[in-house]
PDB file of C-alpha atoms and ligand atoms in Angstrom:
ATOM      1  CA  MET A  19      17.939   2.288   6.764  1.00  0.00           C
ATOM      2  CA  ASN A  20      16.293  -0.914   7.943  1.00  0.00           C
ATOM      3  CA  LEU A  21      15.642  -2.866   4.775  1.00  0.00           C
ATOM      4  CA  LYS A  22      15.339  -6.646   4.838  1.00  0.00           C
ATOM      5  CA  PRO A  23      18.354  -8.561   3.468  1.00  0.00           C
ATOM      6  CA  ASP A  24      16.170  -9.936   0.660  1.00  0.00           C
ATOM      7  CA  THR A  25      15.171  -6.408  -0.407  1.00  0.00           C
ATOM      8  CA  LEU A  26      18.819  -5.308  -0.425  1.00  0.00           C
ATOM      9  CA  LYS A  27      19.678  -8.323  -2.564  1.00  0.00           C
ATOM     10  CA  ARG A  28      16.874  -7.589  -5.029  1.00  0.00           C
ATOM     11  CA  ILE A  29      17.954  -3.948  -5.222  1.00  0.00           C
ATOM     12  CA  ASP A  30      21.510  -4.946  -6.065  1.00  0.00           C
ATOM     13  CA  GLU A  31      20.227  -7.365  -8.687  1.00  0.00           C
ATOM     14  CA  VAL A  32      17.882  -4.902 -10.349  1.00  0.00           C
ATOM     15  CA  ILE A  33      20.277  -1.950 -10.814  1.00  0.00           C
ATOM     16  CA  PRO A  34      22.547  -3.589 -13.455  1.00  0.00           C
ATOM     17  CA  HIS A  35      19.472  -4.366 -15.602  1.00  0.00           C
ATOM     18  CA  TYR A  36      19.245  -0.696 -16.556  1.00  0.00           C
ATOM     19  CA  PRO A  37      21.588   1.082 -18.985  1.00  0.00           C
ATOM     20  CA  ASN A  38      21.811   4.054 -16.642  1.00  0.00           C
ATOM     21  CA  LYS A  39      21.263   4.018 -12.915  1.00  0.00           C
ATOM     22  CA  ARG A  40      18.609   6.717 -13.024  1.00  0.00           C
ATOM     23  CA  SER A  41      16.243   4.340 -14.831  1.00  0.00           C
ATOM     24  CA  ALA A  42      16.357   2.059 -11.810  1.00  0.00           C
ATOM     25  CA  SER A  43      14.681   4.729  -9.642  1.00  0.00           C
ATOM     26  CA  LEU A  44      11.113   3.432 -10.043  1.00  0.00           C
ATOM     27  CA  PRO A  45      11.941  -0.248  -9.447  1.00  0.00           C
ATOM     28  CA  LEU A  46      13.888   0.743  -6.330  1.00  0.00           C
ATOM     29  CA  LEU A  47      11.011   2.850  -5.049  1.00  0.00           C
ATOM     30  CA  HIS A  48       8.649  -0.104  -5.501  1.00  0.00           C
ATOM     31  CA  LEU A  49      11.003  -2.466  -3.686  1.00  0.00           C
ATOM     32  CA  VAL A  50      11.510  -0.073  -0.787  1.00  0.00           C
ATOM     33  CA  GLN A  51       7.780   0.602  -0.451  1.00  0.00           C
ATOM     34  CA  GLU A  52       7.041  -3.132  -0.552  1.00  0.00           C
ATOM     35  CA  ASP A  53       9.469  -3.605   2.328  1.00  0.00           C
ATOM     36  CA  LEU A  54       8.770  -0.540   4.514  1.00  0.00           C
ATOM     37  CA  GLY A  55       5.173   0.193   3.505  1.00  0.00           C
ATOM     38  CA  TYR A  56       5.964   3.788   2.503  1.00  0.00           C
ATOM     39  CA  ILE A  57       8.697   6.087   1.238  1.00  0.00           C
ATOM     40  CA  SER A  58      10.212   8.094   4.070  1.00  0.00           C
ATOM     41  CA  ASP A  59      12.577  11.066   3.655  1.00  0.00           C
ATOM     42  CA  GLU A  60      15.348   8.722   4.724  1.00  0.00           C
ATOM     43  CA  ALA A  61      14.364   6.300   1.938  1.00  0.00           C
ATOM     44  CA  VAL A  62      14.423   9.124  -0.627  1.00  0.00           C
ATOM     45  CA  GLU A  63      17.967  10.025   0.423  1.00  0.00           C
ATOM     46  CA  TRP A  64      19.088   6.422   0.555  1.00  0.00           C
ATOM     47  CA  ILE A  65      17.815   5.612  -2.964  1.00  0.00           C
ATOM     48  CA  ALA A  66      19.348   8.818  -4.352  1.00  0.00           C
ATOM     49  CA  ALA A  67      22.721   7.958  -2.834  1.00  0.00           C
ATOM     50  CA  LYS A  68      22.481   4.384  -4.090  1.00  0.00           C
ATOM     51  CA  LEU A  69      21.941   5.626  -7.650  1.00  0.00           C
ATOM     52  CA  GLY A  70      24.330   8.587  -7.515  1.00  0.00           C
ATOM     53  CA  LEU A  71      21.448  11.071  -7.865  1.00  0.00           C
ATOM     54  CA  GLN A  72      20.172  14.056  -5.919  1.00  0.00           C
ATOM     55  CA  PRO A  73      17.300  13.434  -3.452  1.00  0.00           C
ATOM     56  CA  ILE A  74      15.117  15.841  -5.481  1.00  0.00           C
ATOM     57  CA  ASN A  75      15.341  13.454  -8.466  1.00  0.00           C
ATOM     58  CA  ILE A  76      13.741  10.728  -6.357  1.00  0.00           C
ATOM     59  CA  LEU A  77      11.331  13.008  -4.520  1.00  0.00           C
ATOM     60  CA  GLU A  78       9.820  14.280  -7.774  1.00  0.00           C
ATOM     61  CA  LEU A  79       8.944  10.694  -8.744  1.00  0.00           C
ATOM     62  CA  VAL A  80       7.412  10.005  -5.336  1.00  0.00           C
ATOM     63  CA  THR A  81       5.215  13.079  -5.539  1.00  0.00           C
ATOM     64  CA  PHE A  82       4.288  12.495  -9.203  1.00  0.00           C
ATOM     65  CA  TYR A  83       3.137   8.870  -8.957  1.00  0.00           C
ATOM     66  CA  PRO A  84       0.086   8.354  -6.737  1.00  0.00           C
ATOM     67  CA  MET A  85       1.008   4.744  -5.890  1.00  0.00           C
ATOM     68  CA  PHE A  86       3.832   5.894  -3.631  1.00  0.00           C
ATOM     69  CA  ARG A  87       2.906   6.573  -0.011  1.00  0.00           C
ATOM     70  CA  ARG A  88       4.707   9.169   2.093  1.00  0.00           C
ATOM     71  CA  LYS A  89       3.317   7.989   5.437  1.00  0.00           C
ATOM     72  CA  PRO A  90       3.409   4.591   7.169  1.00  0.00           C
ATOM     73  CA  ILE A  91       0.435   2.360   6.547  1.00  0.00           C
ATOM     74  CA  GLY A  92      -1.774   0.945   9.276  1.00  0.00           C
ATOM     75  CA  ARG A  93      -1.410  -2.455  10.895  1.00  0.00           C
ATOM     76  CA  ARG A  94      -3.868  -3.787   8.310  1.00  0.00           C
ATOM     77  CA  HIS A  95      -4.063  -2.599   4.721  1.00  0.00           C
ATOM     78  CA  ILE A  96      -7.616  -2.604   3.323  1.00  0.00           C
ATOM     79  CA  LYS A  97      -7.836  -2.408  -0.468  1.00  0.00           C
ATOM     80  CA  VAL A  98     -11.322  -2.060  -1.945  1.00  0.00           C
ATOM     81  CA  CYS A  99     -11.771  -2.805  -5.649  1.00  0.00           C
ATOM     82  CA  ARG A 100     -13.392   0.065  -7.516  1.00  0.00           C
ATOM     83  CA  THR A 101     -13.424  -1.404 -11.021  1.00  0.00           C
ATOM     84  CA  LEU A 102     -16.685  -1.933 -12.924  1.00  0.00           C
ATOM     85  CA  SER A 103     -18.111  -5.209 -11.547  1.00  0.00           C
ATOM     86  CA  CYS A 104     -17.298  -4.245  -7.976  1.00  0.00           C
ATOM     87  CA  ALA A 105     -18.538  -0.683  -8.461  1.00  0.00           C
ATOM     88  CA  LEU A 106     -21.847  -1.991  -9.871  1.00  0.00           C
ATOM     89  CA  MET A 107     -22.245  -4.429  -6.991  1.00  0.00           C
ATOM     90  CA  GLY A 108     -21.764  -1.785  -4.295  1.00  0.00           C
ATOM     91  CA  GLY A 109     -17.998  -1.455  -3.849  1.00  0.00           C
ATOM     92  CA  TYR A 110     -18.381   2.239  -3.041  1.00  0.00           C
ATOM     93  CA  ARG A 111     -20.832   1.449  -0.239  1.00  0.00           C
ATOM     94  CA  THR A 112     -18.384  -1.163   1.060  1.00  0.00           C
ATOM     95  CA  CYS A 113     -15.660   1.452   1.045  1.00  0.00           C
ATOM     96  CA  ALA A 114     -17.881   3.996   2.787  1.00  0.00           C
ATOM     97  CA  GLU A 115     -18.514   1.461   5.568  1.00  0.00           C
ATOM     98  CA  PHE A 116     -14.782   0.874   6.111  1.00  0.00           C
ATOM     99  CA  LYS A 117     -14.218   4.651   6.229  1.00  0.00           C
ATOM    100  CA  LYS A 118     -17.017   5.021   8.784  1.00  0.00           C
ATOM    101  CA  GLN A 119     -15.729   2.125  10.895  1.00  0.00           C
ATOM    102  CA  PHE A 120     -12.178   3.473  11.067  1.00  0.00           C
ATOM    103  CA  GLY A 121     -13.029   7.181  10.960  1.00  0.00           C
ATOM    104  CA  CYS A 122     -10.656   8.009   8.136  1.00  0.00           C
ATOM    105  CA  GLU A 123     -10.701   8.896   4.470  1.00  0.00           C
ATOM    106  CA  LEU A 124      -9.368   7.022   1.465  1.00  0.00           C
ATOM    107  CA  GLY A 125      -5.603   6.911   1.363  1.00  0.00           C
ATOM    108  CA  GLU A 126      -5.472   7.672   5.076  1.00  0.00           C
ATOM    109  CA  THR A 127      -4.672   5.654   8.164  1.00  0.00           C
ATOM    110  CA  SER A 128      -7.040   5.534  11.138  1.00  0.00           C
ATOM    111  CA  ALA A 129      -5.994   7.576  14.173  1.00  0.00           C
ATOM    112  CA  ASP A 130      -5.294   4.367  16.153  1.00  0.00           C
ATOM    113  CA  GLY A 131      -2.992   3.087  13.376  1.00  0.00           C
ATOM    114  CA  GLU A 132      -5.145  -0.006  12.867  1.00  0.00           C
ATOM    115  CA  ALA A 133      -6.025   0.358   9.192  1.00  0.00           C
ATOM    116  CA  THR A 134      -5.230   2.152   5.966  1.00  0.00           C
ATOM    117  CA  ILE A 135      -8.013   2.203   3.371  1.00  0.00           C
ATOM    118  CA  GLU A 136      -7.392   2.485  -0.351  1.00  0.00           C
ATOM    119  CA  PHE A 137      -9.172   1.915  -3.632  1.00  0.00           C
ATOM    120  CA  VAL A 138      -7.472  -0.437  -6.068  1.00  0.00           C
ATOM    121  CA  GLU A 139      -8.223  -1.644  -9.571  1.00  0.00           C
ATOM    122  CA  CYS A 140      -9.631  -5.080 -10.485  1.00  0.00           C
ATOM    123  CA  LEU A 141      -8.510  -7.844  -8.142  1.00  0.00           C
ATOM    124  CA  ALA A 142      -9.368 -10.555 -10.697  1.00  0.00           C
ATOM    125  CA  SER A 143     -12.335 -11.934  -8.795  1.00  0.00           C
ATOM    126  CA  CYS A 144     -15.090 -10.008 -10.588  1.00  0.00           C
ATOM    127  CA  GLY A 145     -17.638 -12.859 -10.302  1.00  0.00           C
ATOM    128  CA  THR A 146     -17.685 -12.475  -6.518  1.00  0.00           C
ATOM    129  CA  ALA A 147     -17.914  -8.672  -6.394  1.00  0.00           C
ATOM    130  CA  PRO A 148     -17.534  -6.533  -4.374  1.00  0.00           C
ATOM    131  CA  VAL A 149     -14.054  -7.708  -3.535  1.00  0.00           C
ATOM    132  CA  VAL A 150     -11.656  -6.497  -0.861  1.00  0.00           C
ATOM    133  CA  MET A 151      -8.057  -7.452  -0.092  1.00  0.00           C
ATOM    134  CA  ILE A 152      -6.934  -7.109   3.495  1.00  0.00           C
ATOM    135  CA  ASP A 153      -3.168  -7.430   3.425  1.00  0.00           C
ATOM    136  CA  GLU A 154      -2.758 -10.600   1.350  1.00  0.00           C
ATOM    137  CA  GLU A 155      -6.219 -12.109   2.040  1.00  0.00           C
ATOM    138  CA  LEU A 156      -8.971 -11.843  -0.552  1.00  0.00           C
ATOM    139  CA  HIS A 157     -12.513 -11.322   0.742  1.00  0.00           C
ATOM    140  CA  GLN A 158     -15.434 -11.873  -1.600  1.00  0.00           C
ATOM    141  CA  LYS A 159     -18.970 -10.477  -1.729  1.00  0.00           C
ATOM    142  CA  VAL A 160     -18.113  -7.829   0.835  1.00  0.00           C
ATOM    143  CA  ASP A 161     -21.263  -5.765   1.251  1.00  0.00           C
ATOM    144  CA  ALA A 162     -21.514  -3.049   3.897  1.00  0.00           C
ATOM    145  CA  ALA A 163     -22.568  -5.555   6.584  1.00  0.00           C
ATOM    146  CA  LYS A 164     -19.591  -7.795   5.865  1.00  0.00           C
ATOM    147  CA  ALA A 165     -17.305  -4.743   5.832  1.00  0.00           C
ATOM    148  CA  ALA A 166     -18.590  -3.873   9.305  1.00  0.00           C
ATOM    149  CA  GLU A 167     -17.897  -7.451  10.478  1.00  0.00           C
ATOM    150  CA  LEU A 168     -14.375  -7.460   9.039  1.00  0.00           C
ATOM    151  CA  SER A 169     -13.683  -4.071  10.611  1.00  0.00           C
ATOM    152  CA  GLU A 170     -14.862  -5.315  13.985  1.00  0.00           C
ATOM    153  CA  LYS A 171     -12.520  -8.310  13.716  1.00  0.00           C
ATOM    154  CA  ILE A 172      -9.570  -6.048  12.894  1.00  0.00           C
ATOM    155  CA  LYS A 173     -10.370  -3.785  15.867  1.00  0.00           C
ATOM    156  CA  GLN A 174     -10.627  -6.771  18.223  1.00  0.00           C
ATOM    157  CA  GLU A 175      -7.307  -8.201  17.011  1.00  0.00           C
ATOM    158  CA  GLY A 176      -5.705  -4.805  17.499  1.00  0.00           C
ATOM    159  CA  ALA A 177      -7.111  -4.479  21.012  1.00  0.00           C
ATOM    160  CA  ALA A 178      -5.918  -8.003  21.887  1.00  0.00           C
ATOM    161  CA  ALA A 179      -2.419  -7.230  20.572  1.00  0.00           C
ATOM    162  CA  ARG A 180      -2.242  -4.082  22.746  1.00  0.00           C
ATOM    163  CA  ARG A 181      -3.175  -5.951  25.926  1.00  0.00           C
TER     164      ARG A 181
HETATM  165  S1  FES B   9     -13.907  -5.596 -10.864  1.00  0.00           S
HETATM  166 FE1  FES B   9     -13.468  -5.983  -8.790  1.00  0.00          FE
HETATM  167  S2  FES B   9     -12.408  -7.837  -8.853  1.00  0.00           S
HETATM  168 FE2  FES B   9     -12.694  -7.362 -10.949  1.00  0.00          FE
END
């Protein structure tokens, strides 16, 4: 499996922190998802082998916890805050605009692979609600019009990259 050397190092460091290897399952899943963007079947088998467990032991965690993704994410990862301040200031309308722009539902990736849209909890910028993170960039006061602008920019970048 193609994990970055830094991820492999962190995995090897984290395992001895737990009294039994099984307890390291969740930290390993987080590290692998951070690196690959999702948890593939291959990742499930790899983690199980690493911890001396059966793949089903890992798979049941992946299916139980909603934060684990089973499919690759899009080129850009759009995270819309849905916590109180953002919800009151129109975060749901912002989200609806992103879904319309990319033609996909929450938790899904657009057909062209450009974007994955998700709701997240408070992004610690409540005074500038509604707030959206696109990959690691924070965007403030994102109303529907600004969501449309940001979407357009993402589509143009994607088109330019494909040329
Ligand atoms: S409620 Fe959205 S950033 Fe805090």
